[in-house]
CSV table of C-alpha atoms in Angstrom, one decimal:
chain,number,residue,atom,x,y,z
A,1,UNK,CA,12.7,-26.1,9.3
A,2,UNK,CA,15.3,-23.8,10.2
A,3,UNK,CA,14.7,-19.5,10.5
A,4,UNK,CA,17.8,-17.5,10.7
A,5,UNK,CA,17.7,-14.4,13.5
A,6,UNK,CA,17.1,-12.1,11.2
A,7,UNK,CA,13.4,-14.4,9.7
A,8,UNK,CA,12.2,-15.2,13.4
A,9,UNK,CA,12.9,-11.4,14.2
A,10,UNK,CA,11.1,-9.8,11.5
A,11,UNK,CA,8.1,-13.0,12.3
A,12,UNK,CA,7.9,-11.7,15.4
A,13,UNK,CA,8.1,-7.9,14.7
A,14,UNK,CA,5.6,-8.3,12.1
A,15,UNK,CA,2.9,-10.3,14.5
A,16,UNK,CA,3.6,-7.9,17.2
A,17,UNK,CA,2.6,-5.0,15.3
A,18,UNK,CA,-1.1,-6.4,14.2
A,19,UNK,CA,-2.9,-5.3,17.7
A,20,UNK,CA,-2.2,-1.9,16.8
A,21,UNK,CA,-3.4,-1.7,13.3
A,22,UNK,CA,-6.9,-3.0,15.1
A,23,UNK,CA,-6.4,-0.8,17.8
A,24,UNK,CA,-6.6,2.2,15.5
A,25,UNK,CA,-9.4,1.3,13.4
A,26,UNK,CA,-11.3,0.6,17.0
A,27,UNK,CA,-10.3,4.3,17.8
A,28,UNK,CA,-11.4,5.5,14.4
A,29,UNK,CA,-14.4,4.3,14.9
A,30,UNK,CA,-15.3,5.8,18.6
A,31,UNK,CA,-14.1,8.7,17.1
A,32,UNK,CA,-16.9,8.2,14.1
A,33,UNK,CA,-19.2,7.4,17.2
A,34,UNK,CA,-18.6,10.7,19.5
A,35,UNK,CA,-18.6,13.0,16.4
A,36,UNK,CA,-22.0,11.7,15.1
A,37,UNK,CA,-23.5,11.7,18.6
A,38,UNK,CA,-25.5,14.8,18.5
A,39,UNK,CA,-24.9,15.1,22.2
A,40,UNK,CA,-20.9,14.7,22.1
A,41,UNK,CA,-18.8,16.1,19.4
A,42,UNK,CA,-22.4,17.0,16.7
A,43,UNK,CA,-20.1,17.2,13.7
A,44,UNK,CA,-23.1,17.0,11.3
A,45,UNK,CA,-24.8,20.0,13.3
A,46,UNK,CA,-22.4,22.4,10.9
A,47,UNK,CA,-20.6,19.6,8.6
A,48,UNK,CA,-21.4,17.0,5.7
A,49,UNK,CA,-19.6,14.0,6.7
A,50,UNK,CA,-19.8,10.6,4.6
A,51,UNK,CA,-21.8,8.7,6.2
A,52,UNK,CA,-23.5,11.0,8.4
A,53,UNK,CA,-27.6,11.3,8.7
A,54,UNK,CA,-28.9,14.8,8.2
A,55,UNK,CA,-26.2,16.9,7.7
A,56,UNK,CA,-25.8,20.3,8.1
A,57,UNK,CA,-24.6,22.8,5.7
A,58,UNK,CA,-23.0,25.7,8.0
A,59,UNK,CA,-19.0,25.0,7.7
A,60,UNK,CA,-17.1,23.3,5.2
A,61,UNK,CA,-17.6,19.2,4.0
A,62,UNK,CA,-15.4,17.1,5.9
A,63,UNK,CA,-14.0,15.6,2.9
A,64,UNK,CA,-9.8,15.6,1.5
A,65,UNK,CA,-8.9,16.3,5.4
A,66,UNK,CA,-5.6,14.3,4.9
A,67,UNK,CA,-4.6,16.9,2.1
A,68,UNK,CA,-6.0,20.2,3.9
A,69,UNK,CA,-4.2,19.3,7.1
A,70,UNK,CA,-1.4,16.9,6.3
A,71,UNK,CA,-0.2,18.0,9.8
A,72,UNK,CA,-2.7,16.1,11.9
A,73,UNK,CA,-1.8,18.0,14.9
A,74,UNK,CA,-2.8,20.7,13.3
A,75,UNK,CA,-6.1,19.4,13.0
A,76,UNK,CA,-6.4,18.4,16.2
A,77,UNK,CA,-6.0,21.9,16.9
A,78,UNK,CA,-8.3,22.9,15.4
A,79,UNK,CA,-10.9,20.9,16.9
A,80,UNK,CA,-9.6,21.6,20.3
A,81,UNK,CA,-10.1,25.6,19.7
A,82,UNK,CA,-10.5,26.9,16.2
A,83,UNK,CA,-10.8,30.4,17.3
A,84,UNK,CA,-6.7,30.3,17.7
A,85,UNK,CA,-6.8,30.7,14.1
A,86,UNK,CA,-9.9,32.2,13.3
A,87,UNK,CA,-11.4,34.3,16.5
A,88,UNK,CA,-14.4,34.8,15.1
A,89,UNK,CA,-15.2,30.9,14.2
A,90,UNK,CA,-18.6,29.3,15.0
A,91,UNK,CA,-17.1,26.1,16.4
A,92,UNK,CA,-17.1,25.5,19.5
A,93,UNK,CA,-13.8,25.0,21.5
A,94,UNK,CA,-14.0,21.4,22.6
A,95,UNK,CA,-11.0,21.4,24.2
A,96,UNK,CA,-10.9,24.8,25.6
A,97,UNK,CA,-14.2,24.7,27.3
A,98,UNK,CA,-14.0,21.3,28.2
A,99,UNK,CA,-16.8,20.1,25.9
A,100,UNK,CA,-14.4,16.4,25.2
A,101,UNK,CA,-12.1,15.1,27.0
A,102,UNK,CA,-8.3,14.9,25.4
A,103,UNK,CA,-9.1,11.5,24.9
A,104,UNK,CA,-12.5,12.2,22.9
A,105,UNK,CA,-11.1,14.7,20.8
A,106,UNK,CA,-7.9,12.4,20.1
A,107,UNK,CA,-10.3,10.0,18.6
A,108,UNK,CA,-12.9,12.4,16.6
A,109,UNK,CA,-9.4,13.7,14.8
A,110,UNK,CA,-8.4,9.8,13.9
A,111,UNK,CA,-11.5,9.8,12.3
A,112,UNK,CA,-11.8,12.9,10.8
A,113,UNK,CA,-8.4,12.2,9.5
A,114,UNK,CA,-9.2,9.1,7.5
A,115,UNK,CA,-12.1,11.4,5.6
């Protein structure tokens, strides 16, 4: 059986491409993992999150979070230090203080993202 370029290319393209679609669902769910750790990220100390044991009811569900920040970076802003946008925000700033690495925090927002 004969490919052309252009088959063999697009074979190989397409094969290439399948580690990363498992890498992100691995990172998606260490992210799930650090923000239900109640000694990491503690999403559910404030928010609902599907999924999540005894939430708490102090902020907002985590629910729609692709449609109220279509701009994931500005999510991930967020989560690094909410007070930019609202100073007087109960969150605390996991970036900013150091709470999570830029690695941790990278991975709670894939998560949060897919909510």
């Amino acid at each position: 059986m004969k490919f052309s370029s252009l088959s063999l290319l697009l074979v190989v393209a397409c094969v290439g491409f399948a580690p990363l679609a498992q890498a992100d669902d691995a990172m998606i769910e260490e992210g799930r993992q650090i923000a239900f750790d109640r000694k990491k990220g503690n999403c559910l100390s404030c928010h609902s999150i599907a999924g999540g044991e005894v939430p708490g009811t102090i902020s907002v569900p985590l629910i729609a979070m692709q449609a109220r920040f279509p701009d994931k970076e500005v999510l991930r802003q967020n989560v690094w230090d909410q007070t930019q946008f609202r100073p007087h925000a109960m969150m605390p700033p996991f970036g900013k203080h150091q709470i999570l690495t830029e690695e941790e925090i990278d991975k709670i927002v894939e998560f949060i993202h897919t909510l």
